[in-house]
Amino acid sequence: MEEKVWEFKKIKLADMIEYIEANAPADKAWFKSVAFDENGKYQHLIAVRAFCAKYMPEIIPVAKVKVVPVDAKKKLADW
C-alpha cells in the first residue's frame, strides 16, 4: 500500500482524524482541545498547525529569506 504524501496546505479535517485514529487514538482529547477556540468554533489553521507540530514538524512551512533588490547604479558604478 502506498504511503500518503502530506502537504501542509492540503490537509483536511478528515485526514487528521483518520491519522489520529490509526496512529494515536489516545490523543483524541488533545486534538479536540486545540481544534476548538474558547467560543467552541473549529479553527482549521490552528488545528492543522498543532497537528503538524506534534506529528509531522518537517512539513510546516518556514518563512523565506527576503531578497533585497540590488541597486543597478551602485553595482555598475564600481564595475
C-alpha positions as YAML, in Angstrom:
chain: A
units: angstrom
residues:
- id: 1
  name: MET
  ca: [0.00, 0.00, 0.00]
- id: 2
  name: GLU
  ca: [1.26, 3.47, -0.88]
- id: 3
  name: GLU
  ca: [2.07, 5.86, 1.91]
- id: 4
  name: LYS
  ca: [0.16, 9.13, 1.82]
- id: 5
  name: VAL
  ca: [2.13, 12.26, 0.92]
- id: 6
  name: TRP
  ca: [1.25, 15.01, 3.39]
- id: 7
  name: GLU
  ca: [1.18, 18.64, 2.23]
- id: 8
  name: PHE
  ca: [0.55, 21.36, 4.81]
- id: 9
  name: LYS
  ca: [-1.84, 23.41, 2.67]
- id: 10
  name: LYS
  ca: [-3.90, 20.40, 1.57]
- id: 11
  name: ILE
  ca: [-4.58, 18.71, 4.93]
- id: 12
  name: LYS
  ca: [-8.28, 18.29, 5.67]
- id: 13
  name: LEU
  ca: [-10.03, 17.57, 8.95]
- id: 14
  name: ALA
  ca: [-10.92, 14.06, 7.76]
- id: 15
  name: ASP
  ca: [-7.23, 13.34, 7.06]
- id: 16
  name: MET
  ca: [-6.21, 14.42, 10.56]
- id: 17
  name: ILE
  ca: [-8.99, 12.41, 12.22]
- id: 18
  name: GLU
  ca: [-8.05, 9.31, 10.23]
- id: 19
  name: TYR
  ca: [-4.36, 9.68, 11.12]
- id: 20
  name: ILE
  ca: [-5.04, 10.15, 14.84]
- id: 21
  name: GLU
  ca: [-7.45, 7.20, 14.98]
- id: 22
  name: ALA
  ca: [-4.89, 4.94, 13.27]
- id: 23
  name: ASN
  ca: [-1.69, 6.08, 14.97]
- id: 24
  name: ALA
  ca: [-2.51, 7.81, 18.26]
- id: 25
  name: PRO
  ca: [-6.06, 7.13, 19.49]
- id: 26
  name: ALA
  ca: [-5.15, 8.39, 22.97]
- id: 27
  name: ASP
  ca: [-4.64, 11.89, 21.52]
- id: 28
  name: LYS
  ca: [-8.28, 12.43, 20.53]
- id: 29
  name: ALA
  ca: [-8.96, 14.63, 23.57]
- id: 30
  name: TRP
  ca: [-5.77, 16.64, 22.92]
- id: 31
  name: PHE
  ca: [-6.81, 17.28, 19.32]
- id: 32
  name: LYS
  ca: [-10.29, 18.41, 20.34]
- id: 33
  name: SER
  ca: [-8.76, 20.82, 22.85]
- id: 34
  name: VAL
  ca: [-6.54, 22.51, 20.24]
- id: 35
  name: ALA
  ca: [-9.01, 22.40, 17.34]
- id: 36
  name: PHE
  ca: [-11.71, 24.49, 19.03]
- id: 37
  name: ASP
  ca: [-11.33, 28.04, 20.34]
- id: 38
  name: GLU
  ca: [-12.78, 29.35, 23.62]
- id: 39
  name: ASN
  ca: [-16.14, 30.00, 21.90]
- id: 40
  name: GLY
  ca: [-16.41, 26.42, 20.65]
- id: 41
  name: LYS
  ca: [-15.69, 27.25, 17.00]
- id: 42
  name: TYR
  ca: [-13.48, 24.92, 14.97]
- id: 43
  name: GLN
  ca: [-10.27, 26.69, 13.87]
- id: 44
  name: HIS
  ca: [-8.82, 24.78, 10.92]
- id: 45
  name: LEU
  ca: [-5.47, 26.57, 10.58]
- id: 46
  name: ILE
  ca: [-4.74, 26.30, 14.30]
- id: 47
  name: ALA
  ca: [-5.73, 22.62, 14.26]
- id: 48
  name: VAL
  ca: [-3.52, 21.86, 11.24]
- id: 49
  name: ARG
  ca: [-0.56, 23.71, 12.73]
- id: 50
  name: ALA
  ca: [-0.88, 21.89, 16.08]
- id: 51
  name: PHE
  ca: [-1.37, 18.53, 14.33]
- id: 52
  name: CYS
  ca: [1.72, 19.04, 12.18]
- id: 53
  name: ALA
  ca: [3.81, 20.35, 15.09]
- id: 54
  name: LYS
  ca: [3.08, 17.15, 17.01]
- id: 55
  name: TYR
  ca: [3.18, 14.51, 14.27]
- id: 56
  name: MET
  ca: [4.92, 15.98, 11.19]
- id: 57
  name: PRO
  ca: [7.05, 19.04, 12.06]
- id: 58
  name: GLU
  ca: [9.04, 18.68, 8.85]
- id: 59
  name: ILE
  ca: [6.10, 19.76, 6.65]
- id: 60
  name: ILE
  ca: [5.38, 23.04, 8.45]
- id: 61
  name: PRO
  ca: [6.27, 25.86, 6.06]
- id: 62
  name: VAL
  ca: [9.03, 28.24, 7.11]
- id: 63
  name: ALA
  ca: [9.46, 31.86, 6.09]
- id: 64
  name: LYS
  ca: [11.70, 32.51, 3.11]
- id: 65
  name: VAL
  ca: [14.67, 34.82, 3.39]
- id: 66
  name: LYS
  ca: [13.75, 38.19, 1.94]
- id: 67
  name: VAL
  ca: [15.85, 39.12, -1.08]
- id: 68
  name: VAL
  ca: [16.82, 42.79, -1.16]
- id: 69
  name: PRO
  ca: [16.81, 44.19, -4.70]
- id: 70
  name: VAL
  ca: [20.20, 45.36, -5.90]
- id: 71
  name: ASP
  ca: [20.55, 48.98, -6.94]
- id: 72
  name: ALA
  ca: [21.84, 48.81, -10.53]
- id: 73
  name: LYS
  ca: [23.53, 52.22, -10.32]
- id: 74
  name: LYS
  ca: [25.68, 51.22, -7.35]
- id: 75
  name: LYS
  ca: [26.51, 47.85, -8.81]
- id: 76
  name: LEU
  ca: [27.52, 49.23, -12.21]
- id: 77
  name: ALA
  ca: [29.40, 52.26, -10.82]
- id: 78
  name: ASP
  ca: [32.22, 50.06, -9.48]
- id: 79
  name: TRP
  ca: [32.23, 47.73, -12.44]
...
